[in-house]
């Protein structure tokens, strides 16, 4: 049976208040960065180092099984492939389609893929009763990966998957958690219209004993500790990465956009809704407003934030000269984003303590929210909890947070291009968002992991990933960028798609493909021509 974490902090109603736990004090305030990245130029030089001559057991096993050297995978950027959402049977938790999974793993290993990304669902492992964990299916996957010479990145998924029982990929929060939410609906996020979101527990009650005497942070902590204790023989050799979920879709953000709408939202004008109207978030807001003597600012989210689909310029809060840039707007957005950073701080601290001393890389995920990036206020980023505007860098505080705990930073939309996105929404700029995030990672000296937001298998999408990945290349022997391809399905293994994918994996592994010096200017990055070589199809066992 898991033991409650002794370092979980006691509850404070406001992020402005002094913390009272026994953990060494760290500043939880992040001063605003008054800089406009678009108007400045940065030139970053890469450094190189001599790669280690020590070979891991996993590499040796790969070479023995496939008769090829894996040295090429060390020189460039590593590629992982995310497993299907229905890799395990819900709710029993056993592996589905075992023969097909074996064939797929062998094909990925033969193609030079470094490993697989395994989403570890809270609602599947600790489904019926608190502190009762079922790791059976995930043990099967890890053992299979080991036999095929693949590494594993495990994502601690504390959020809901899918839209509901009719969704074939639906994995809800644990049943006992949903029962507690039924008793106290304020455990779920709420917007100004009273609409509840069940994707993730409200961070307003992070450290309150609302889950059978445990806080959500304690529940997440004990889950991760049980995972560590169960999979301890596989760390380092097979399990090389742990990504810790911090919100909807595993991302450190508010559910301002329901996840099932994300694909459509990426190409829309939706502003999003502030998620601060449950009683726990309102208690924190009230305490913060009281601390500065402005009780009138404690009544919920901003007035005049417009409707979801409204043009930002028609909104009193989000328009260019709107109240987002007023004293009230600065107070509210600092509190709203600060609560999110505090949530990330708590989870990072617990995860770093649990996995300390193991040969595993920790990471957190940031949402690629870019569809109002070219406006002054960046409304869709603000409602998601990123205080990132044309005059304030809101991504650097997140990078600093991850850097303090030795976390890598993961982000989606690496395959998206401005020209395509702006056909649907002129204000969108996925490339600018990724470049700003890449710069924040470089300034904080943390590795970056890229992801695609849609299963695009065309050459243009792969070329865009290669192009954006150059912002994070640090020279042979010291890769600071890796890529998670989302996700493995039958389309991936169709001949034409497989040829494109294997060529992409080979190009990512080739250090010669990347330039040693990268400039961050107003223009686009110089783009090297891709190799024209083709790849033969693979024969599945």
Coordinates of C-alpha atoms in Angstrom, one line a residue:
X1 CA 0.0 0.0 0.0
X2 CA 1.3 3.4 -0.9
X3 CA 2.3 5.9 1.8
X4 CA 1.1 9.5 1.7
X5 CA 3.8 12.0 0.8
X6 CA 5.2 13.8 3.8
X7 CA 6.1 16.8 1.8
X8 CA 2.7 17.7 0.5
X9 CA 2.1 21.4 1.4
X10 CA -0.7 22.5 3.7
X11 CA -3.5 24.5 2.1
X12 CA -3.2 28.2 1.5
X13 CA -6.2 30.1 0.1
X14 CA -4.1 32.4 -2.0
X15 CA -0.9 32.2 -4.0
X16 CA -0.1 35.6 -2.4
X17 CA 0.1 34.0 1.1
X18 CA 3.3 32.6 2.7
X19 CA 3.6 28.9 2.5
X20 CA 3.6 26.9 5.7
X21 CA 4.9 23.5 4.7
X22 CA 8.3 22.2 5.7
X23 CA 9.7 22.2 2.1
X24 CA 12.6 24.6 1.6
X25 CA 11.2 28.0 0.6
X26 CA 11.2 28.9 -3.1
X27 CA 9.9 32.0 -4.6
X28 CA 6.5 31.3 -6.3
X29 CA 6.2 34.7 -7.8
X30 CA 7.4 35.3 -11.3
X31 CA 8.2 38.9 -12.1
X32 CA 6.9 40.1 -15.5
X33 CA 9.4 40.0 -18.3
X34 CA 8.9 43.3 -20.2
X35 CA 10.3 42.3 -23.5
X36 CA 8.8 41.8 -27.0
X37 CA 10.5 38.9 -28.5
X38 CA 9.3 39.7 -32.0
X39 CA 11.3 42.9 -32.0
X40 CA 14.6 41.5 -30.8
X41 CA 17.2 39.4 -32.3
X42 CA 19.1 36.6 -30.6
X43 CA 21.9 34.5 -32.0
X44 CA 22.7 31.3 -30.1
X45 CA 25.8 29.3 -30.8
X46 CA 25.8 25.6 -30.4
X47 CA 28.3 23.7 -28.3
X48 CA 29.6 20.2 -28.9
X49 CA 30.9 17.5 -26.6
X50 CA 32.5 14.1 -27.0
X51 CA 29.9 11.4 -26.8
X52 CA 30.3 8.7 -24.2
X53 CA 31.9 5.4 -25.3
X54 CA 29.8 3.4 -22.9
X55 CA 27.0 1.5 -24.5
X56 CA 23.8 0.6 -22.7
X57 CA 22.4 -2.9 -22.5
X58 CA 19.4 -1.7 -24.6
X59 CA 21.7 -0.6 -27.4
X60 CA 23.6 -3.8 -27.4
X61 CA 20.4 -5.8 -27.5
X62 CA 19.2 -3.7 -30.4
X63 CA 22.4 -4.4 -32.3
X64 CA 22.2 -8.1 -31.6
X65 CA 18.6 -8.4 -32.7
X66 CA 18.7 -6.3 -35.8
X67 CA 22.3 -6.5 -36.9
X68 CA 22.8 -2.7 -37.2
X69 CA 24.7 -0.2 -35.2
X70 CA 22.7 2.3 -33.1
X71 CA 25.5 4.9 -32.9
X72 CA 23.5 7.0 -35.4
X73 CA 20.7 7.5 -32.9
X74 CA 23.1 9.2 -30.5
X75 CA 24.4 11.8 -33.0
X76 CA 21.1 13.3 -33.9
X77 CA 17.6 13.8 -32.4
X78 CA 15.7 10.8 -31.0
X79 CA 12.3 9.9 -32.3
X80 CA 9.6 8.2 -30.1
X81 CA 6.2 7.0 -31.2
X82 CA 3.1 7.4 -29.0
X83 CA 1.1 4.2 -28.6
X84 CA -2.6 4.0 -29.6
X85 CA -5.2 5.3 -27.2
X86 CA -6.7 1.9 -27.0
X87 CA -3.5 0.0 -26.4
X88 CA -5.1 -1.5 -23.3
X89 CA -8.5 -2.8 -22.7
X90 CA -10.7 -0.5 -20.5
X91 CA -11.4 -1.1 -17.7
X92 CA -9.6 -4.4 -17.2
X93 CA -6.2 -3.0 -18.2
X94 CA -4.8 -5.8 -20.3
X95 CA -2.9 -5.4 -23.6
X96 CA -5.1 -5.5 -26.8
X97 CA -4.0 -7.0 -30.1
X98 CA -0.8 -8.6 -28.8
X99 CA 0.4 -10.1 -32.1
X100 CA -0.1 -6.8 -33.9
X101 CA 1.7 -4.9 -31.1
X102 CA 4.7 -7.3 -31.4
X103 CA 4.9 -6.8 -35.1
X104 CA 4.6 -3.0 -34.8
X105 CA 7.3 -2.8 -32.1
X106 CA 9.7 -4.8 -34.3
X107 CA 9.0 -2.6 -37.3
X108 CA 9.6 0.6 -35.2
X109 CA 12.9 -0.8 -33.9
X110 CA 14.0 -1.8 -37.4
X111 CA 13.3 1.7 -38.6
X112 CA 15.6 3.2 -36.0
X113 CA 12.9 4.6 -33.7
X114 CA 14.3 5.2 -30.2
X115 CA 11.3 4.0 -28.3
X116 CA 7.5 4.4 -27.6
X117 CA 5.5 6.8 -25.5
X118 CA 3.2 4.9 -23.1
X119 CA 0.3 6.9 -21.6
X120 CA -0.3 5.6 -18.1
X121 CA -3.9 6.5 -17.3
X122 CA -4.9 7.2 -13.7
X123 CA -8.5 6.3 -14.5
X124 CA -7.4 2.8 -15.6
X125 CA -4.7 1.9 -13.0
X126 CA -6.5 3.2 -9.9
X127 CA -9.9 2.8 -11.3
X128 CA -12.3 1.5 -8.6
X129 CA -10.7 2.1 -5.2
X130 CA -8.1 4.5 -3.9
X131 CA -4.6 3.1 -3.4
X132 CA -5.5 -0.1 -5.4
X133 CA -3.4 -0.1 -8.5
X134 CA -3.4 -2.4 -11.6
X135 CA -0.2 -2.2 -13.5
X136 CA -0.6 -5.5 -15.5
X137 CA -1.1 -4.1 -19.0
X138 CA 1.7 -1.6 -18.7
X139 CA 4.1 -4.2 -17.5
X140 CA 3.3 -6.2 -20.6
X141 CA 4.1 -3.2 -22.8
X142 CA 7.4 -2.5 -21.0
X143 CA 8.5 -6.1 -21.2
X144 CA 7.6 -6.2 -24.9
X145 CA 9.6 -2.9 -25.6
X146 CA 12.6 -4.4 -23.8
X147 CA 12.5 -7.6 -25.9
X148 CA 12.3 -5.5 -29.1
X149 CA 15.1 -3.1 -28.1
X150 CA 12.9 -0.1 -27.7
X151 CA 13.0 2.5 -24.9
X152 CA 9.9 3.7 -23.1
X153 CA 8.7 7.2 -22.1
X154 CA 5.9 6.9 -19.6
X155 CA 3.3 9.7 -19.4
X156 CA 1.5 10.0 -16.0
X157 CA -2.0 10.8 -17.3
X158 CA -4.1 12.3 -14.5
X159 CA -6.7 13.6 -16.9
X160 CA -9.7 12.2 -18.7
X161 CA -9.4 10.7 -22.2
X162 CA -12.2 11.1 -24.7
X163 CA -15.6 12.7 -24.5
X164 CA -17.8 10.2 -22.8
X165 CA -19.0 6.6 -22.6
X166 CA -19.9 6.6 -26.3
X167 CA -16.4 7.5 -27.2
X168 CA -14.4 4.3 -28.1
X169 CA -11.3 5.9 -26.5
X170 CA -13.0 7.1 -23.3
X171 CA -11.0 6.7 -20.1
X172 CA -12.5 8.8 -17.4
X173 CA -11.1 9.9 -14.1
X174 CA -11.2 7.1 -11.5
X175 CA -14.7 6.0 -10.5
X176 CA -14.1 6.9 -6.8
X177 CA -12.9 10.4 -7.9
X178 CA -16.0 10.9 -10.0
X179 CA -18.1 10.0 -7.0
X180 CA -16.4 12.7 -4.9
X181 CA -17.1 15.2 -7.7
X182 CA -20.7 14.2 -7.7
X183 CA -20.9 15.0 -4.0
X184 CA -18.9 18.3 -4.5
X185 CA -19.2 19.6 -8.1
X186 CA -16.8 22.4 -7.2
X187 CA -13.9 19.9 -7.5
X188 CA -14.4 20.3 -11.2
X189 CA -13.5 23.5 -13.1
X190 CA -16.3 26.0 -13.9
X191 CA -16.5 28.9 -16.2
X192 CA -18.6 32.1 -15.8
X193 CA -21.7 30.3 -17.2
X194 CA -21.5 27.5 -14.6
X195 CA -20.4 24.9 -17.1
X196 CA -18.4 22.1 -15.4
X197 CA -15.3 20.5 -17.0
X198 CA -14.5 16.9 -15.9
X199 CA -11.2 16.5 -17.7
X200 CA -9.1 17.4 -14.6
X201 CA -9.6 18.2 -11.0
X202 CA -9.6 22.0 -10.2
X203 CA -6.2 23.2 -9.0
X204 CA -8.0 25.4 -6.5
X205 CA -8.2 22.3 -4.2
X206 CA -4.7 21.0 -4.9
X207 CA -3.8 20.5 -1.2
X208 CA -7.2 20.0 0.3
X209 CA -8.2 16.5 1.6
X210 CA -11.1 16.2 -0.8
X211 CA -10.4 12.7 -2.1
X212 CA -11.1 10.2 0.7
X213 CA -8.9 12.2 3.1
X214 CA -6.2 12.8 0.5
X215 CA -5.5 15.9 -1.5
X216 CA -5.2 15.6 -5.3
X217 CA -1.5 16.3 -5.0
X218 CA -1.2 13.4 -2.6
X219 CA -3.1 11.1 -4.9
X220 CA -0.9 12.0 -7.8
X221 CA 2.2 11.5 -5.6
X222 CA 1.2 8.1 -4.4
X223 CA 0.3 7.0 -7.9
X224 CA 3.8 8.0 -9.2
X225 CA 5.5 6.3 -6.2
X226 CA 3.6 3.1 -6.9
X227 CA 4.7 3.3 -10.5
X228 CA 8.3 3.7 -9.5
X229 CA 8.2 0.8 -7.0
X230 CA 6.5 -1.5 -9.6
X231 CA 8.8 -0.7 -12.5
X232 CA 12.1 -0.1 -10.7
X233 CA 13.9 -3.0 -12.6
X234 CA 13.2 -1.2 -15.9
X235 CA 14.5 2.3 -15.1
X236 CA 17.5 3.4 -17.1
X237 CA 17.7 0.4 -19.4
X238 CA 14.1 0.5 -20.8
X239 CA 12.2 3.3 -19.1
X240 CA 14.2 6.4 -19.9
X241 CA 11.6 9.2 -19.5
X242 CA 8.7 10.2 -17.3
X243 CA 6.3 12.9 -18.4
X244 CA 4.1 14.1 -15.6
X245 CA 0.6 15.2 -16.5
X246 CA -0.3 18.6 -15.1
X247 CA -3.7 19.4 -16.7
X248 CA -6.1 18.6 -19.5
X249 CA -4.4 16.5 -22.2
X250 CA -1.5 16.2 -19.8
X251 CA -0.6 19.8 -20.4
X252 CA 0.1 22.5 -17.8
X253 CA -3.0 24.6 -18.6
X254 CA -6.6 25.3 -17.7
X255 CA -9.4 23.5 -19.7
X256 CA -10.3 26.8 -21.4
X257 CA -10.9 24.7 -24.6
X258 CA -12.4 21.2 -24.1
X259 CA -9.9 18.7 -25.4
X260 CA -12.4 17.1 -27.8
X261 CA -12.6 20.5 -29.6
X262 CA -8.9 21.2 -29.7
X263 CA -8.5 20.0 -33.3
X264 CA -11.2 22.4 -34.5
X265 CA -10.0 25.2 -32.2
X266 CA -6.5 25.1 -33.8
X267 CA -8.2 26.5 -36.9
X268 CA -10.8 28.8 -35.4
X269 CA -11.0 32.1 -33.6
X270 CA -12.1 30.8 -30.2
X271 CA -11.0 33.0 -27.3
X272 CA -11.6 30.4 -24.6
X273 CA -13.2 30.9 -21.2
X274 CA -11.4 31.6 -17.9
X275 CA -11.8 28.6 -15.6
X276 CA -12.0 30.3 -12.2
X277 CA -15.6 30.1 -11.0
X278 CA -15.5 27.0 -8.7
X279 CA -15.5 27.9 -5.0
X280 CA -11.9 26.9 -4.4
X281 CA -10.5 29.1 -7.2
X282 CA -12.8 32.0 -6.1
X283 CA -11.5 31.6 -2.5
X284 CA -8.0 32.1 -3.7
X285 CA -8.9 35.0 -5.9
X286 CA -10.8 36.6 -3.0
X287 CA -7.8 36.2 -0.7
X288 CA -5.4 37.8 -3.2
X289 CA -7.7 40.7 -3.9
X290 CA -8.1 41.3 -0.1
X291 CA -4.4 41.3 0.4
X292 CA -4.0 44.3 -1.8
X293 CA -7.2 46.0 -0.6
X294 CA -9.2 45.5 -3.8
X295 CA -12.2 43.4 -2.8
X296 CA -14.1 44.6 -5.9
X297 CA -11.6 42.5 -8.0
X298 CA -12.6 39.3 -6.3
X299 CA -15.9 38.5 -8.1
X300 CA -14.7 36.0 -10.7
X301 CA -13.2 36.4 -14.1
X302 CA -13.0 39.7 -16.1
X303 CA -16.1 41.4 -17.2
X304 CA -16.2 42.1 -21.0
X305 CA -14.2 39.1 -22.0
X306 CA -16.5 38.5 -24.9
X307 CA -17.9 35.2 -26.2
X308 CA -16.0 32.2 -27.3
X309 CA -16.2 32.9 -31.0
X310 CA -16.0 36.7 -30.8
X311 CA -13.3 38.7 -32.5
X312 CA -10.8 39.9 -29.9
X313 CA -11.2 43.5 -31.1
X314 CA -14.9 43.3 -30.2
X315 CA -14.2 42.4 -26.6
X316 CA -13.6 45.1 -24.0
X317 CA -11.1 42.9 -22.2
X318 CA -9.1 41.5 -25.1
X319 CA -9.1 44.3 -27.6
X320 CA -5.7 46.0 -28.4
X321 CA -6.3 48.8 -25.8
X322 CA -8.5 46.6 -23.6
X323 CA -8.5 46.1 -19.9
X324 CA -6.1 43.2 -20.1
X325 CA -3.3 45.9 -19.9
X326 CA -5.0 47.8 -17.1
X327 CA -4.1 47.5 -13.3
X328 CA -7.1 45.1 -12.9
X329 CA -6.1 43.0 -15.9
X330 CA -2.5 42.7 -14.7
X331 CA -3.7 41.7 -11.2
X332 CA -6.1 39.1 -12.5
X333 CA -3.8 37.6 -15.1
X334 CA -0.9 37.4 -12.7
X335 CA -3.1 35.6 -10.2
X336 CA -4.6 33.2 -12.8
X337 CA -1.3 32.3 -14.3
X338 CA 0.3 32.2 -10.9
X339 CA -2.1 29.6 -9.7
X340 CA -1.2 27.4 -12.7
X341 CA 2.6 27.9 -12.0
X342 CA 2.0 27.0 -8.4
X343 CA 0.2 23.8 -9.4
X344 CA 3.2 22.9 -11.7
X345 CA 5.6 23.7 -8.9
X346 CA 3.8 21.3 -6.5
X347 CA 3.8 18.4 -9.0
X348 CA 7.4 19.0 -10.2
X349 CA 8.6 19.0 -6.6
X350 CA 6.9 15.7 -5.8
X351 CA 8.0 14.0 -9.1
X352 CA 11.6 15.1 -8.7
X353 CA 11.7 13.7 -5.2
X354 CA 10.1 10.4 -6.2
X355 CA 12.3 9.7 -9.2
X356 CA 15.5 11.2 -7.8
X357 CA 18.5 9.0 -8.3
X358 CA 17.0 7.0 -11.1
X359 CA 18.3 7.1 -14.7
X360 CA 15.2 8.7 -16.0
X361 CA 14.5 12.1 -17.7
X362 CA 11.5 14.1 -16.3
X363 CA 9.4 16.3 -18.5
X364 CA 6.2 18.5 -18.4
X365 CA 4.0 19.5 -21.3
X366 CA 3.0 22.9 -22.6
X367 CA 0.0 23.4 -24.9
X368 CA 0.7 24.8 -28.4
X369 CA -1.9 27.5 -28.2
X370 CA -1.2 29.8 -31.1
X371 CA -4.4 30.9 -32.8
X372 CA -4.3 34.5 -31.5
X373 CA -0.5 34.8 -31.4
X374 CA -0.4 37.8 -33.8
X375 CA -2.8 39.9 -31.7
X376 CA -1.8 42.2 -28.9
X377 CA -3.5 40.4 -26.0
X378 CA -3.1 36.7 -27.1
X379 CA -6.6 35.9 -25.6
X380 CA -6.5 32.2 -26.2
X381 CA -3.2 31.9 -24.4
X382 CA -4.5 34.1 -21.5
X383 CA -7.6 32.0 -20.9
X384 CA -5.4 28.8 -20.9
X385 CA -3.3 30.3 -18.1
X386 CA -0.3 31.6 -20.1
X387 CA 0.3 35.3 -19.3
X388 CA 1.9 35.7 -22.7
X389 CA 1.1 38.9 -24.6
X390 CA 2.9 41.2 -27.1
X391 CA 4.6 43.0 -24.2
X392 CA 5.1 40.1 -21.7
X393 CA 6.8 36.8 -22.1
X394 CA 4.6 34.2 -20.3
X395 CA 6.5 31.1 -21.5
X396 CA 9.8 31.9 -19.9
X397 CA 8.4 31.5 -16.3
X398 CA 7.2 28.0 -17.3
X399 CA 10.7 27.1 -18.6
X400 CA 12.3 28.5 -15.4
X401 CA 9.9 26.3 -13.4
X402 CA 10.9 23.2 -15.3
X403 CA 14.5 24.1 -15.2
X404 CA 14.5 24.3 -11.4
X405 CA 13.5 20.7 -11.1
X406 CA 15.6 19.4 -14.0
X407 CA 12.5 18.8 -16.3
X408 CA 12.5 18.9 -20.1
X409 CA 9.7 20.8 -21.8
X410 CA 7.3 19.2 -24.3
X411 CA 5.2 21.1 -26.8
X412 CA 2.8 20.2 -29.6
X413 CA 2.2 21.7 -33.1
X414 CA 5.8 21.3 -34.4
X415 CA 4.5 20.2 -37.8
X416 CA 2.2 23.2 -38.3
X417 CA 3.1 26.0 -40.7
X418 CA 2.0 29.7 -40.6
X419 CA 0.9 29.8 -44.2
X420 CA -1.5 26.9 -43.7
X421 CA -2.8 28.0 -40.3
X422 CA -3.4 31.6 -41.4
X423 CA -5.7 30.5 -44.3
X424 CA -8.2 29.7 -41.6
X425 CA -7.2 32.3 -39.0
X426 CA -5.0 35.3 -40.0
X427 CA -4.1 35.8 -36.3
X428 CA -2.6 32.4 -35.9
X429 CA 1.2 31.8 -35.8
X430 CA 2.2 28.3 -34.7
X431 CA 5.8 28.9 -35.9
X432 CA 6.2 32.0 -33.8
X433 CA 4.8 30.2 -30.7
X434 CA 7.3 27.3 -31.2
X435 CA 10.2 29.7 -31.7
X436 CA 9.4 31.6 -28.6
X437 CA 9.1 28.4 -26.6
X438 CA 12.4 27.1 -28.1
X439 CA 14.1 30.3 -27.1
X440 CA 12.8 30.0 -23.5
X441 CA 14.1 26.4 -23.3
X442 CA 17.5 27.5 -24.6
X443 CA 17.8 30.4 -22.2
X444 CA 16.9 28.1 -19.3
X445 CA 19.2 25.4 -20.6
X446 CA 16.6 22.7 -20.7
X447 CA 15.9 20.1 -23.4
X448 CA 12.8 20.4 -25.5
X449 CA 10.6 17.6 -26.8
X450 CA 8.4 18.3 -29.9
X451 CA 5.1 16.7 -30.8
X452 CA 2.7 16.9 -33.7
X453 CA -0.9 17.8 -32.9
X454 CA -2.3 15.7 -35.7
X455 CA -1.2 12.4 -37.3
X456 CA 0.2 14.1 -40.4
X457 CA 2.2 11.7 -42.5
X458 CA 2.9 13.9 -45.5
X459 CA 6.4 15.0 -46.4
X460 CA 5.6 18.6 -45.8
X461 CA 4.7 18.0 -42.2
X462 CA 7.9 16.0 -41.6
X463 CA 10.0 18.7 -43.2
X464 CA 8.5 21.3 -40.9
X465 CA 9.4 19.3 -37.9
X466 CA 12.9 19.0 -39.1
X467 CA 13.1 22.7 -39.8
X468 CA 11.7 23.7 -36.3
X469 CA 13.9 21.1 -34.5
X470 CA 17.0 23.0 -35.7
X471 CA 16.3 25.6 -33.0
X472 CA 17.1 23.1 -30.4
X473 CA 20.1 21.2 -31.9
X474 CA 23.2 21.5 -29.7
X475 CA 25.8 19.5 -31.5
X476 CA 26.9 15.8 -31.7
X477 CA 26.8 13.9 -28.5
X478 CA 24.5 16.5 -26.7
X479 CA 21.1 16.3 -28.3
X480 CA 18.7 18.7 -26.6
X481 CA 15.7 18.0 -28.8
X482 CA 13.7 14.8 -29.3
X483 CA 10.4 14.2 -31.0
X484 CA 7.2 12.3 -30.1
X485 CA 5.3 11.2 -33.1
X486 CA 1.5 11.1 -32.3
X487 CA 0.5 8.4 -32.9
X488 CA 1.0 4.7 -33.9
X489 CA -2.0 3.3 -36.0
X490 CA -2.6 1.3 -39.1
X491 CA -2.1 4.3 -41.3
X492 CA 1.5 4.7 -40.1
X493 CA 2.4 1.3 -41.6
X494 CA 0.9 1.8 -45.0
X495 CA 3.7 1.7 -47.6
X496 CA 3.7 5.3 -48.7
X497 CA 3.4 6.6 -45.2
X498 CA 6.0 4.2 -43.8
X499 CA 8.5 5.3 -46.5
X500 CA 8.0 9.0 -45.5
X501 CA 8.2 8.2 -41.8
X502 CA 11.3 6.1 -41.9
X503 CA 13.0 8.8 -44.0
X504 CA 12.1 11.3 -41.4
X505 CA 13.5 9.1 -38.6
X506 CA 16.8 8.8 -40.5
X507 CA 17.0 12.5 -41.1
X508 CA 16.4 13.3 -37.5
X509 CA 19.2 10.9 -36.5
X510 CA 21.7 12.6 -38.9
X511 CA 23.8 15.2 -37.2
X512 CA 25.1 16.5 -40.6
X513 CA 21.5 17.6 -41.4
X514 CA 21.6 20.4 -38.7
X515 CA 23.5 23.7 -38.8
X516 CA 25.9 24.5 -35.9
X517 CA 24.7 28.1 -35.4
X518 CA 21.1 29.2 -35.2
X519 CA 19.9 32.7 -35.5
X520 CA 16.6 34.0 -33.9
X521 CA 15.8 36.9 -36.0
X522 CA 12.6 38.4 -37.5
X523 CA 12.9 36.3 -40.6
X524 CA 12.5 32.5 -41.0
X525 CA 15.3 30.1 -40.4
X526 CA 17.3 29.1 -43.5
X527 CA 16.1 25.7 -44.6
X528 CA 18.4 23.0 -45.9
X529 CA 17.1 20.8 -48.7
X530 CA 16.1 17.4 -47.6
X531 CA 17.8 14.2 -48.7
X532 CA 16.1 12.7 -51.7
X533 CA 17.0 9.1 -50.8
X534 CA 14.1 6.7 -50.4
X535 CA 13.5 3.9 -48.0
X536 CA 12.4 0.4 -48.8
X537 CA 9.3 -1.0 -47.1
X538 CA 9.7 -3.3 -44.1
X539 CA 8.4 -6.8 -43.8
X540 CA 6.5 -7.4 -40.6
X541 CA 7.1 -10.6 -38.7

